[in-house]
Coordinates of C-alpha atoms and ligand atoms in Angstrom, one line a residue:
A564 CA 39.0 28.8 -25.7
S565 CA 38.7 32.5 -26.5
E566 CA 36.4 34.3 -24.1
A567 CA 35.2 36.6 -26.8
E568 CA 34.1 34.1 -29.3
E569 CA 30.5 32.7 -29.0
K570 CA 30.2 29.1 -30.2
D571 CA 27.1 27.8 -32.0
L572 CA 27.0 25.0 -29.5
V573 CA 28.7 24.3 -26.1
I574 CA 28.3 20.7 -24.8
I575 CA 28.8 19.8 -21.2
G576 CA 29.8 16.1 -21.0
G577 CA 31.8 14.0 -23.4
G578 CA 29.9 10.7 -23.0
V579 CA 28.1 9.0 -25.8
A580 CA 25.3 11.7 -25.7
G581 CA 27.8 14.6 -25.8
Y582 CA 30.5 13.3 -28.1
V583 CA 28.1 12.1 -30.8
A584 CA 26.3 15.5 -30.7
A585 CA 29.6 17.2 -31.0
I586 CA 30.6 15.3 -34.1
K587 CA 27.2 15.7 -35.7
A588 CA 27.3 19.4 -35.0
G589 CA 30.8 19.7 -36.4
Q590 CA 29.6 17.9 -39.5
S591 CA 26.7 20.3 -39.9
G592 CA 29.1 23.2 -39.9
M593 CA 28.5 24.5 -36.4
K594 CA 31.3 25.9 -34.2
V595 CA 31.2 23.5 -31.3
T596 CA 33.0 23.0 -28.0
C597 CA 32.8 19.9 -25.8
I598 CA 33.7 20.0 -22.1
E599 CA 34.6 16.8 -20.4
K600 CA 36.0 16.5 -16.9
R601 CA 37.2 12.9 -16.7
G602 CA 40.3 13.5 -18.9
A603 CA 39.1 11.0 -21.5
L604 CA 36.1 11.1 -23.9
G605 CA 33.4 8.4 -24.2
G606 CA 31.8 8.9 -20.8
T607 CA 30.5 6.0 -18.6
C608 CA 30.0 3.8 -21.6
L609 CA 33.5 3.7 -23.0
N610 CA 35.5 4.2 -19.8
V611 CA 33.6 2.3 -17.1
G612 CA 30.5 0.9 -18.7
C613 CA 29.5 -0.9 -21.9
I614 CA 33.0 -1.4 -23.3
P615 CA 35.1 -2.6 -20.3
S616 CA 32.2 -4.8 -19.1
K617 CA 31.8 -6.4 -22.5
S618 CA 35.5 -7.1 -22.7
L619 CA 35.4 -8.9 -19.4
L620 CA 32.1 -10.7 -20.3
N621 CA 33.7 -12.0 -23.6
N622 CA 36.9 -13.1 -22.1
S623 CA 35.4 -14.6 -18.9
H624 CA 33.0 -16.5 -21.1
L625 CA 35.9 -17.9 -23.1
Y626 CA 37.7 -19.0 -19.9
H627 CA 34.6 -20.6 -18.6
Q628 CA 33.9 -22.4 -21.9
I629 CA 37.4 -23.7 -22.1
L630 CA 37.1 -25.0 -18.5
H631 CA 33.7 -26.6 -19.0
D632 CA 32.7 -27.0 -22.6
T633 CA 35.5 -28.4 -24.8
K634 CA 35.7 -32.2 -24.3
N635 CA 32.4 -32.8 -26.1
R636 CA 33.7 -30.7 -29.0
G637 CA 36.7 -32.9 -29.4
I638 CA 39.1 -30.4 -27.9
E639 CA 41.4 -31.6 -25.1
V640 CA 43.1 -28.8 -23.3
G641 CA 45.9 -29.0 -20.6
D642 CA 46.2 -26.7 -17.6
V643 CA 43.9 -23.7 -17.9
K644 CA 44.9 -20.8 -15.8
L645 CA 43.4 -17.4 -15.2
N646 CA 45.7 -14.4 -15.5
L647 CA 43.4 -11.7 -14.2
G648 CA 46.0 -9.0 -14.7
A649 CA 46.3 -9.8 -18.4
M650 CA 42.5 -10.0 -18.8
M651 CA 42.3 -6.5 -17.3
K652 CA 45.0 -5.3 -19.6
A653 CA 43.1 -6.6 -22.6
K654 CA 40.1 -4.6 -21.3
E655 CA 42.2 -1.4 -21.0
T656 CA 43.5 -1.8 -24.5
S657 CA 40.0 -1.9 -25.9
V658 CA 39.0 1.1 -23.8
S659 CA 42.0 3.3 -24.6
G660 CA 41.8 2.5 -28.4
L661 CA 38.2 3.7 -28.5
T662 CA 38.5 6.8 -26.4
K663 CA 41.5 8.0 -28.5
G664 CA 39.5 7.3 -31.6
I665 CA 37.0 9.9 -30.5
E666 CA 39.7 12.5 -30.0
F667 CA 40.7 11.8 -33.6
L668 CA 37.1 12.2 -34.7
F669 CA 36.9 15.5 -32.8
K670 CA 39.9 16.9 -34.7
K671 CA 38.5 15.6 -38.0
N672 CA 35.2 17.4 -37.4
N673 CA 36.6 20.6 -36.0
V674 CA 35.3 20.1 -32.5
E675 CA 37.1 22.0 -29.7
Y676 CA 37.7 19.7 -26.7
I677 CA 38.2 21.2 -23.3
K678 CA 39.3 19.0 -20.4
G679 CA 37.6 20.4 -17.4
T680 CA 34.4 20.6 -15.3
G681 CA 31.7 22.9 -16.7
A682 CA 29.2 24.9 -14.6
F683 CA 26.6 27.4 -15.7
Q684 CA 27.5 31.0 -14.9
D685 CA 24.6 32.4 -16.8
E686 CA 22.2 31.3 -19.5
H687 CA 24.9 31.6 -22.2
T688 CA 28.1 31.2 -20.3
V689 CA 29.8 28.1 -18.9
A690 CA 32.7 28.4 -16.5
V691 CA 35.3 25.6 -16.8
N692 CA 37.6 24.4 -14.1
L693 CA 40.4 23.0 -16.1
V694 CA 41.8 19.5 -15.4
E695 CA 45.3 20.9 -15.8
G696 CA 44.6 23.8 -13.4
G697 CA 43.2 27.2 -14.0
E698 CA 39.8 28.4 -15.4
T699 CA 38.2 29.6 -18.5
T700 CA 34.8 30.5 -19.8
V701 CA 33.0 29.5 -23.0
R702 CA 29.9 31.2 -24.4
G703 CA 27.4 29.4 -26.5
K704 CA 24.3 30.3 -28.6
N705 CA 23.1 26.8 -27.7
I706 CA 24.1 24.8 -24.7
L707 CA 23.6 21.0 -24.4
I708 CA 23.6 19.2 -21.0
A709 CA 24.9 15.7 -21.4
T710 CA 26.3 15.0 -18.0
G711 CA 25.1 11.4 -17.7
S712 CA 24.4 9.4 -14.6
E713 CA 26.0 7.7 -11.6
A714 CA 25.4 4.6 -9.5
T715 CA 22.6 5.0 -7.0
P716 CA 24.2 4.4 -3.6
F717 CA 22.7 2.0 -1.0
P718 CA 22.0 3.8 2.3
G719 CA 24.3 2.8 5.0
L720 CA 26.9 1.2 2.8
T721 CA 29.8 3.4 1.9
I722 CA 31.3 2.7 -1.6
D723 CA 35.0 2.2 -1.5
E724 CA 35.2 0.4 -4.9
K725 CA 37.2 -2.4 -3.2
K726 CA 34.9 -4.2 -0.7
V727 CA 31.7 -2.3 -1.4
I728 CA 31.7 -1.7 -5.1
T729 CA 29.6 -0.3 -7.9
S730 CA 30.1 -1.4 -11.5
T731 CA 33.2 0.8 -11.6
G732 CA 34.8 -1.4 -9.0
A733 CA 33.4 -4.5 -10.5
I734 CA 35.3 -4.0 -13.8
A735 CA 38.6 -3.5 -11.9
L736 CA 38.9 -6.0 -9.0
Q737 CA 42.4 -7.2 -8.6
E738 CA 41.6 -10.7 -7.4
V739 CA 38.6 -13.0 -7.7
P740 CA 36.6 -12.7 -4.5
K741 CA 35.6 -15.9 -2.8
K742 CA 32.1 -14.7 -2.0
M743 CA 30.3 -11.9 -3.8
V744 CA 26.8 -10.6 -2.9
V745 CA 25.1 -8.5 -5.5
I746 CA 22.4 -6.1 -4.4
G747 CA 20.0 -5.8 -7.3
G748 CA 19.3 -8.4 -10.0
G749 CA 19.1 -6.0 -12.9
I750 CA 21.3 -5.8 -15.9
I751 CA 24.5 -4.7 -14.1
G752 CA 24.0 -7.3 -11.3
L753 CA 23.6 -10.1 -13.8
E754 CA 26.3 -9.0 -16.2
M755 CA 29.0 -8.3 -13.6
G756 CA 27.8 -11.2 -11.4
S757 CA 28.3 -13.5 -14.4
V758 CA 31.8 -12.3 -15.0
W759 CA 32.9 -13.0 -11.4
S760 CA 31.0 -16.2 -11.1
R761 CA 32.7 -17.5 -14.3
L762 CA 36.0 -16.6 -12.9
G763 CA 35.4 -18.6 -9.7
A764 CA 33.5 -16.4 -7.2
E765 CA 30.5 -17.7 -5.4
V766 CA 27.9 -15.1 -6.4
T767 CA 24.6 -14.5 -4.6
V768 CA 22.2 -12.0 -6.2
V769 CA 19.6 -10.4 -3.9
E770 CA 16.6 -9.0 -5.8
Y771 CA 13.7 -7.1 -4.3
L772 CA 11.2 -8.2 -7.0
G773 CA 10.0 -11.7 -7.9
Q774 CA 11.9 -11.5 -11.2
I775 CA 15.4 -10.8 -12.3
G776 CA 16.4 -8.7 -15.3
G777 CA 15.3 -5.2 -14.3
P778 CA 12.6 -3.2 -16.0
G779 CA 11.2 -4.4 -19.4
M780 CA 12.4 -8.0 -19.5
D781 CA 9.6 -10.4 -20.5
A782 CA 8.7 -12.7 -17.6
D783 CA 9.2 -16.0 -19.6
V784 CA 12.6 -14.8 -20.7
A785 CA 13.5 -13.7 -17.1
K786 CA 12.6 -17.1 -15.8
Q787 CA 14.7 -18.9 -18.4
A788 CA 17.6 -16.5 -17.8
Q789 CA 17.5 -17.3 -14.1
K790 CA 17.4 -21.0 -14.7
L791 CA 20.4 -20.9 -17.0
L792 CA 22.4 -18.6 -14.8
Q793 CA 21.7 -20.9 -11.8
K794 CA 23.0 -23.8 -13.9
Q795 CA 26.2 -21.8 -14.3
G796 CA 26.5 -21.5 -10.5
M797 CA 24.9 -18.2 -9.6
K798 CA 22.5 -18.1 -6.6
F799 CA 19.4 -16.0 -6.4
K800 CA 17.3 -14.6 -3.5
L801 CA 14.2 -13.1 -5.1
N802 CA 11.5 -11.2 -3.2
T803 CA 14.2 -10.3 -0.8
K804 CA 15.3 -6.9 0.5
V805 CA 18.5 -5.8 1.9
T806 CA 17.9 -4.1 5.2
A807 CA 21.4 -3.2 6.3
G808 CA 25.0 -3.8 5.6
D809 CA 28.2 -3.7 7.7
A810 CA 31.6 -3.4 6.0
G811 CA 33.4 -2.6 9.3
G812 CA 34.9 -6.0 9.8
E813 CA 37.2 -8.1 7.5
G814 CA 34.5 -8.9 5.0
V815 CA 31.0 -7.4 4.6
K816 CA 27.8 -8.6 6.4
I817 CA 24.5 -8.0 4.5
N818 CA 21.2 -8.4 6.4
V819 CA 18.3 -9.4 4.2
E820 CA 14.7 -10.3 4.8
A821 CA 11.7 -11.3 2.8
A822 CA 10.4 -8.3 0.8
K823 CA 7.0 -8.6 2.5
G824 CA 8.6 -8.8 5.9
G825 CA 9.5 -11.9 7.8
K826 CA 12.5 -14.2 8.0
E827 CA 15.8 -12.4 8.5
E828 CA 19.2 -13.7 7.4
T829 CA 22.8 -12.5 7.3
L830 CA 24.9 -13.1 4.2
D831 CA 28.7 -13.0 4.4
A832 CA 30.7 -11.6 1.5
D833 CA 34.2 -10.5 0.6
V834 CA 32.8 -8.1 -1.9
V835 CA 29.4 -6.5 -2.2
L836 CA 28.3 -5.1 -5.6
V837 CA 25.6 -2.4 -5.3
A838 CA 23.6 -2.5 -8.5
I839 CA 20.2 -1.0 -7.7
G840 CA 20.0 1.4 -10.6
R841 CA 21.6 4.7 -11.7
R842 CA 20.6 8.3 -11.2
P843 CA 21.1 11.4 -13.3
Y844 CA 24.2 13.3 -12.5
T845 CA 24.0 17.1 -12.2
N846 CA 26.3 17.8 -9.3
G847 CA 28.3 21.0 -9.5
L848 CA 26.6 21.9 -12.8
G849 CA 25.3 25.2 -11.5
L850 CA 21.7 24.6 -12.6
E851 CA 20.6 26.8 -9.7
N852 CA 22.5 29.7 -11.3
I853 CA 20.1 29.7 -14.2
G854 CA 17.0 28.5 -12.4
L855 CA 16.7 25.1 -14.0
E856 CA 15.0 22.4 -12.0
V857 CA 15.2 18.6 -12.0
D858 CA 12.3 16.3 -11.4
E859 CA 11.8 14.0 -8.3
R860 CA 14.3 11.5 -9.8
G861 CA 16.9 14.1 -10.6
R862 CA 16.2 14.2 -14.3
V863 CA 16.6 17.5 -16.2
I864 CA 13.2 18.4 -17.4
I865 CA 12.8 18.8 -21.1
D866 CA 10.1 19.0 -23.9
Q867 CA 9.9 16.8 -27.0
E868 CA 12.6 18.9 -28.7
Y869 CA 14.9 18.3 -25.7
R870 CA 14.6 21.9 -24.6
T871 CA 14.6 22.9 -21.0
K872 CA 12.5 25.9 -20.0
I873 CA 15.4 28.0 -21.3
P874 CA 14.9 27.2 -25.0
H875 CA 18.5 27.3 -26.1
I876 CA 19.6 25.0 -23.3
R877 CA 18.8 21.3 -24.0
A878 CA 19.5 18.0 -22.4
I879 CA 19.9 14.4 -23.7
G880 CA 21.1 11.0 -22.6
D881 CA 21.1 9.5 -19.1
V882 CA 20.7 12.9 -17.4
T883 CA 17.1 13.1 -18.7
F884 CA 14.1 10.9 -19.4
G885 CA 14.1 7.4 -21.0
P886 CA 16.1 4.3 -20.7
M887 CA 19.7 4.8 -19.7
L888 CA 21.3 3.2 -22.7
A889 CA 24.2 4.3 -24.9
H890 CA 22.3 3.8 -28.2
K891 CA 19.3 5.7 -26.9
A892 CA 21.7 8.6 -26.1
E893 CA 23.2 8.3 -29.5
E894 CA 19.9 8.6 -31.3
E895 CA 19.1 11.7 -29.2
S896 CA 22.4 13.2 -30.1
V897 CA 21.6 13.1 -33.8
A898 CA 18.1 14.3 -33.3
V899 CA 19.0 17.2 -31.0
V900 CA 21.5 18.6 -33.5
E901 CA 19.0 18.3 -36.2
Y902 CA 16.5 20.2 -34.1
M903 CA 19.1 23.0 -33.7
A904 CA 20.3 23.0 -37.3
K905 CA 17.0 22.3 -39.2
G906 CA 14.1 22.6 -36.7
Y907 CA 13.1 18.9 -36.8
G908 CA 14.5 15.6 -35.7
H909 CA 13.2 12.1 -34.8
V910 CA 13.7 9.3 -32.3
N911 CA 11.3 6.3 -32.1
Y912 CA 11.3 5.5 -28.4
G913 CA 9.1 2.5 -29.2
A914 CA 11.9 0.8 -31.0
I915 CA 15.0 1.1 -28.8
P916 CA 16.4 -2.4 -28.1
S917 CA 17.7 -3.7 -24.8
V918 CA 20.5 -6.3 -24.6
M919 CA 21.9 -8.2 -21.6
Y920 CA 25.3 -9.6 -22.5
T921 CA 25.3 -12.7 -20.4
H922 CA 25.6 -16.1 -21.9
P923 CA 23.2 -16.8 -23.4
E924 CA 22.4 -13.2 -24.3
V925 CA 19.0 -11.7 -23.7
A926 CA 17.6 -9.1 -26.1
W927 CA 14.3 -7.4 -26.6
V928 CA 12.5 -4.6 -28.3
G929 CA 8.9 -3.3 -28.1
Q930 CA 6.4 -4.5 -25.5
N931 CA 6.4 -7.6 -23.4
E932 CA 3.5 -9.8 -22.6
Q933 CA 2.8 -8.4 -19.1
E934 CA 2.7 -4.8 -20.5
L935 CA 0.3 -5.8 -23.3
K936 CA -2.0 -7.7 -20.8
A937 CA -2.0 -4.7 -18.6
A938 CA -3.0 -2.5 -21.5
N939 CA -5.8 -4.9 -22.6
V940 CA -4.3 -5.5 -26.0
K941 CA -5.2 -8.7 -27.8
Y942 CA -2.2 -10.4 -29.2
N943 CA -0.7 -13.6 -30.7
V944 CA 2.5 -15.2 -29.5
G945 CA 4.9 -17.3 -31.6
Q946 CA 7.8 -19.0 -30.0
F947 CA 10.7 -21.0 -31.4
P948 CA 13.4 -22.8 -29.4
F949 CA 17.1 -22.8 -30.4
S950 CA 17.1 -26.5 -29.7
A951 CA 15.2 -26.9 -33.0
N952 CA 17.6 -24.6 -34.9
S953 CA 20.2 -26.2 -37.1
R954 CA 23.0 -23.7 -36.5
A955 CA 22.5 -23.7 -32.7
K956 CA 22.7 -27.5 -32.9
T957 CA 26.0 -27.5 -34.8
N958 CA 27.4 -25.0 -32.4
L959 CA 26.2 -27.1 -29.4
D960 CA 24.7 -23.9 -28.0
T961 CA 21.0 -24.6 -28.0
E962 CA 19.6 -22.9 -24.9
G963 CA 16.9 -20.3 -25.2
F964 CA 14.2 -19.2 -27.6
V965 CA 12.8 -16.4 -29.8
K966 CA 9.3 -15.1 -28.8
M967 CA 7.4 -12.8 -31.1
I968 CA 4.2 -11.0 -30.1
S969 CA 1.9 -9.4 -32.7
D970 CA -1.4 -7.6 -32.7
A971 CA -4.2 -10.2 -32.8
E972 CA -6.2 -8.2 -35.4
T973 CA -3.6 -6.6 -37.7
D974 CA -0.6 -9.0 -37.1
R975 CA 1.7 -5.9 -36.6
I976 CA 4.7 -6.9 -34.5
L977 CA 4.4 -5.4 -31.0
G978 CA 7.4 -7.0 -29.3
I979 CA 10.3 -9.5 -29.8
H980 CA 12.0 -11.2 -26.9
I981 CA 15.1 -13.4 -27.4
I982 CA 17.2 -15.4 -25.0
G983 CA 19.9 -17.3 -26.8
P984 CA 23.2 -17.3 -28.5
N985 CA 23.9 -14.0 -30.3
A986 CA 20.5 -12.5 -29.3
G987 CA 22.1 -9.1 -29.1
E988 CA 23.0 -9.2 -32.8
M989 CA 19.7 -10.9 -33.8
I990 CA 17.5 -8.2 -32.2
A991 CA 18.6 -5.7 -34.9
E992 CA 16.2 -7.5 -37.3
G993 CA 13.4 -7.1 -34.8
V994 CA 14.2 -3.4 -34.4
L995 CA 14.0 -2.9 -38.1
A996 CA 10.8 -4.8 -38.3
L997 CA 9.2 -2.6 -35.6
E998 CA 10.6 0.5 -37.2
Y999 CA 9.0 -0.3 -40.5
G1000 CA 5.7 -1.5 -38.9
A1001 CA 6.2 -5.1 -40.2
S1002 CA 3.7 -7.9 -39.5
S1003 CA 4.9 -11.3 -38.3
E1004 CA 3.9 -12.6 -41.8
D1005 CA 6.2 -10.1 -43.4
V1006 CA 9.2 -11.5 -41.5
A1007 CA 8.1 -15.1 -42.0
R1008 CA 8.0 -14.6 -45.8
T1009 CA 11.5 -13.1 -45.8
S1010 CA 14.3 -15.5 -46.8
H1011 CA 16.8 -16.1 -44.0
A1012 CA 20.1 -17.8 -44.8
H1013 CA 20.6 -21.4 -43.8
P1014 CA 22.0 -22.6 -41.5
T1015 CA 21.9 -19.5 -39.3
L1016 CA 20.6 -18.6 -35.8
S1017 CA 18.3 -16.1 -37.5
E1018 CA 16.2 -18.8 -38.9
A1019 CA 14.9 -19.2 -35.4
F1020 CA 13.7 -15.6 -35.7
K1021 CA 11.9 -16.4 -39.0
E1022 CA 10.3 -19.5 -37.5
A1023 CA 9.1 -17.6 -34.5
A1024 CA 7.4 -15.2 -36.9
M1025 CA 5.9 -18.2 -38.7
A1026 CA 4.6 -19.5 -35.4
T1027 CA 3.0 -16.2 -34.7
Y1028 CA 0.7 -15.9 -37.7
D1029 CA 0.7 -19.6 -38.7
K1030 CA 2.9 -22.5 -37.7
A1031 CA 6.6 -23.1 -37.5
V1032 CA 8.0 -25.7 -39.8
H1033 CA 10.7 -27.2 -37.6
Y1034 CA 9.0 -27.4 -34.3
Ligands
FAD1044 P1 27.8 9.4 -19.6 O1 28.3 8.3 -20.4 O2 27.6 9.2 -18.1 O3 28.7 10.7 -19.9 C1 28.5 11.9 -19.2 C2 29.9 12.5 -19.1 O4 29.8 13.8 -18.6 C3 30.9 11.8 -18.2 O5 32.0 11.4 -18.9 C4 31.2 12.8 -17.1 O6 32.5 12.8 -16.7 C5 30.9 14.1 -17.8 N1 30.4 15.2 -16.9 C6 29.5 15.2 -15.9 N2 29.4 16.4 -15.4 C7 30.2 17.2 -16.0 C8 30.6 18.6 -15.9 N3 29.9 19.4 -15.0 N4 31.5 19.1 -16.7 C9 32.2 18.3 -17.6 N5 31.9 17.0 -17.8 C10 30.9 16.5 -17.0 N6 24.4 1.0 -22.3 C11 24.3 0.3 -23.4 O7 23.6 0.7 -24.3 N7 24.9 -0.9 -23.6 C12 25.7 -1.5 -22.6 O8 26.2 -2.6 -22.8 C13 25.9 -0.8 -21.4 N8 26.6 -1.3 -20.5 C14 26.8 -0.6 -19.3 C15 27.6 -1.2 -18.3 C16 27.8 -0.5 -17.1 C17 28.6 -1.1 -16.1 C18 27.2 0.8 -17.0 C19 27.4 1.6 -15.7 C20 26.4 1.4 -17.9 C21 26.2 0.7 -19.1 N9 25.4 1.2 -20.1 C22 25.2 0.5 -21.3 C23 24.8 2.5 -20.0 C24 25.6 3.6 -20.8 O9 26.9 3.6 -20.2 C25 24.9 4.9 -20.6 O10 23.6 4.9 -21.0 C26 25.6 6.0 -21.5 O11 27.0 6.1 -21.0 C27 24.9 7.3 -21.3 O12 25.7 8.3 -22.0 P2 25.7 9.8 -21.5 O13 26.6 10.5 -22.5 O14 24.3 10.3 -21.4 O15 26.3 9.8 -20.1
NAI1045 P1 18.4 -1.9 -13.1 O1 17.4 -0.8 -13.0 O2 18.6 -2.6 -14.4 O3 18.2 -3.0 -12.0 C1 18.2 -2.7 -10.6 C2 17.5 -3.9 -9.9 O4 17.8 -3.7 -8.5 C3 16.1 -3.9 -10.1 O5 15.7 -5.3 -10.5 C4 15.5 -3.6 -8.8 O6 14.3 -4.2 -8.5 C5 16.6 -4.0 -7.8 N1 16.6 -3.3 -6.6 C6 16.5 -2.0 -6.4 N2 16.6 -1.7 -5.0 C7 16.8 -2.8 -4.4 C8 17.1 -3.2 -3.1 N3 17.1 -2.3 -2.1 N4 17.3 -4.5 -2.8 C9 17.3 -5.5 -3.8 N5 17.1 -5.1 -5.0 C10 16.8 -3.9 -5.4 O7 19.8 -1.1 -12.7 P2 21.3 -1.5 -12.8 O8 21.4 -3.0 -13.0 O9 22.0 -0.9 -11.7 O10 21.7 -0.8 -14.1 C11 21.5 0.6 -14.3 C12 21.3 0.9 -15.7 O11 22.6 0.8 -16.4 C13 20.4 0.0 -16.4 O12 19.1 0.3 -16.2 C14 20.8 0.2 -17.9 O13 20.1 1.3 -18.3 C15 22.3 0.5 -17.8 N6 23.1 -0.7 -18.2 C16 22.8 -1.3 -19.4 C17 23.5 -2.4 -19.8 C18 23.2 -3.0 -21.1 O14 22.6 -2.4 -21.9 N7 23.7 -4.2 -21.4 C19 24.5 -3.0 -18.9 C20 24.7 -2.3 -17.7 C21 24.0 -1.2 -17.3

């Protein structure tokens, strides 16, 4: 980078938030530089998050299905063996293909990519400690903070990513542990717990709250998810808090007690997965050099146009407010560049879907029943089980349901909650319905191909404003 040239936009962080903003800025004709320290683009999501975890979820599901779910389909298989090394290789192939794809897109859109750690020197200058050694500085008219998040540590347990792991260790274990304890029954705990449980580990999930799934999951769905995961062999300790851990010996000892106090117990594990949430990452960013502050949870404070109190410095993605999701970061990337280039942009935070990629999948958008009750909103609920759906029946994959909630007065859809096969793909229809302010009757009167799983979606809509046909 030339020290004299001032870029239109300098982006710190090449995760989903940063790289998408870089491409969009390049497309709008801005001169843009993206600084990333990990040596590869794509951030947490591509390197150690969404992509590697979904590769392992998919392949561990296939393995588990071949072991337990083929005979009744008329398929007889011989010896089935796990080759964990090859499964990890398949994961790495997916990851490296995608991260290299972004480098290509950077070139195509004239984005300058600097491998290094960026820190604010002043309000327009970022000093970069280069990965390959040495330093440089870049100046920007606009600067975007997109430095993401990191796993929240558990006090008293030192992460070594071997015995005491975060999700980063959980996507890279070299052998299947005999016993795994997962602290936190949120999305990471359930997805990564599923992977290792399917591959043969005895997995116990310890969750502080009385419900699994983390924030936002509808209580009916969470209950069903727990039941189905238990059937697959996972164990749960709800309303339970971890009080201490000791990784000093051969394995790890985890002390737990009832959340409200009371009975204590010690759990033994070979591996402990700490999955109690993630926190914004601003270490070494030099925010103090420009007088920028973070809130009590470490989030960079911004206004509706993603501006910090220094108006040409903005922040998006995991490092600031909102759900820590890749597609949320992506929406913000487009909007923030539009704000810079045109003065306006738009993200509908009421229509950001959540998906948990277990089997069956869980997906939702909008509000859940508990939230609506708390807000004193009157609503109707329509539910349709996959056991009454023809495609789910032909696939012998009938567990779960679609639950739709609409406003009692206007029938406008307020929330959609799915647990079942392909829920993550199916929720897109729900997001579109919410985005367009559809009523449940609008969806019910829309033709859905037969036989498809999405007919369960239509029937849930029918059940919301009227009656389902097939149940
Ligand atoms: P990040 O992806 O964290 O990227 C920030 C980047 O900035 C990093 O690469 C970091 O190295 C770099 N950086 C930080 N500081 C500096 C600096 N000073 N200088 C230069 N570079 C710096 N979300 C989903 O929507 N779907 C999923 O299925 C999903 N699965 C997940 C699975 C796991 C195991 C985890 C951990 C997360 C998952 N997420 C998922 C969440 C998703 O990964 C994040 O929401 C997303 O990565 C946020 O993007 P970001 O760009 O804001 O931050
Ligand atoms: P989470 O917030 O989803 O769940 C954490 C869980 O840990 C909560 O249920 C909480 O009650 C529990 N908990 C907290 N402290 C505890 C303690 N001391 N003892 C026992 N339980 C405790 O966080 P998680 O699972 O770590 O994931 C972080 C974020 O990563 C998610 O919120 C999500 O934004 C993102 N992610 C998204 C995925 C997806 O979209 N499929 C997959 C994986 C991660």
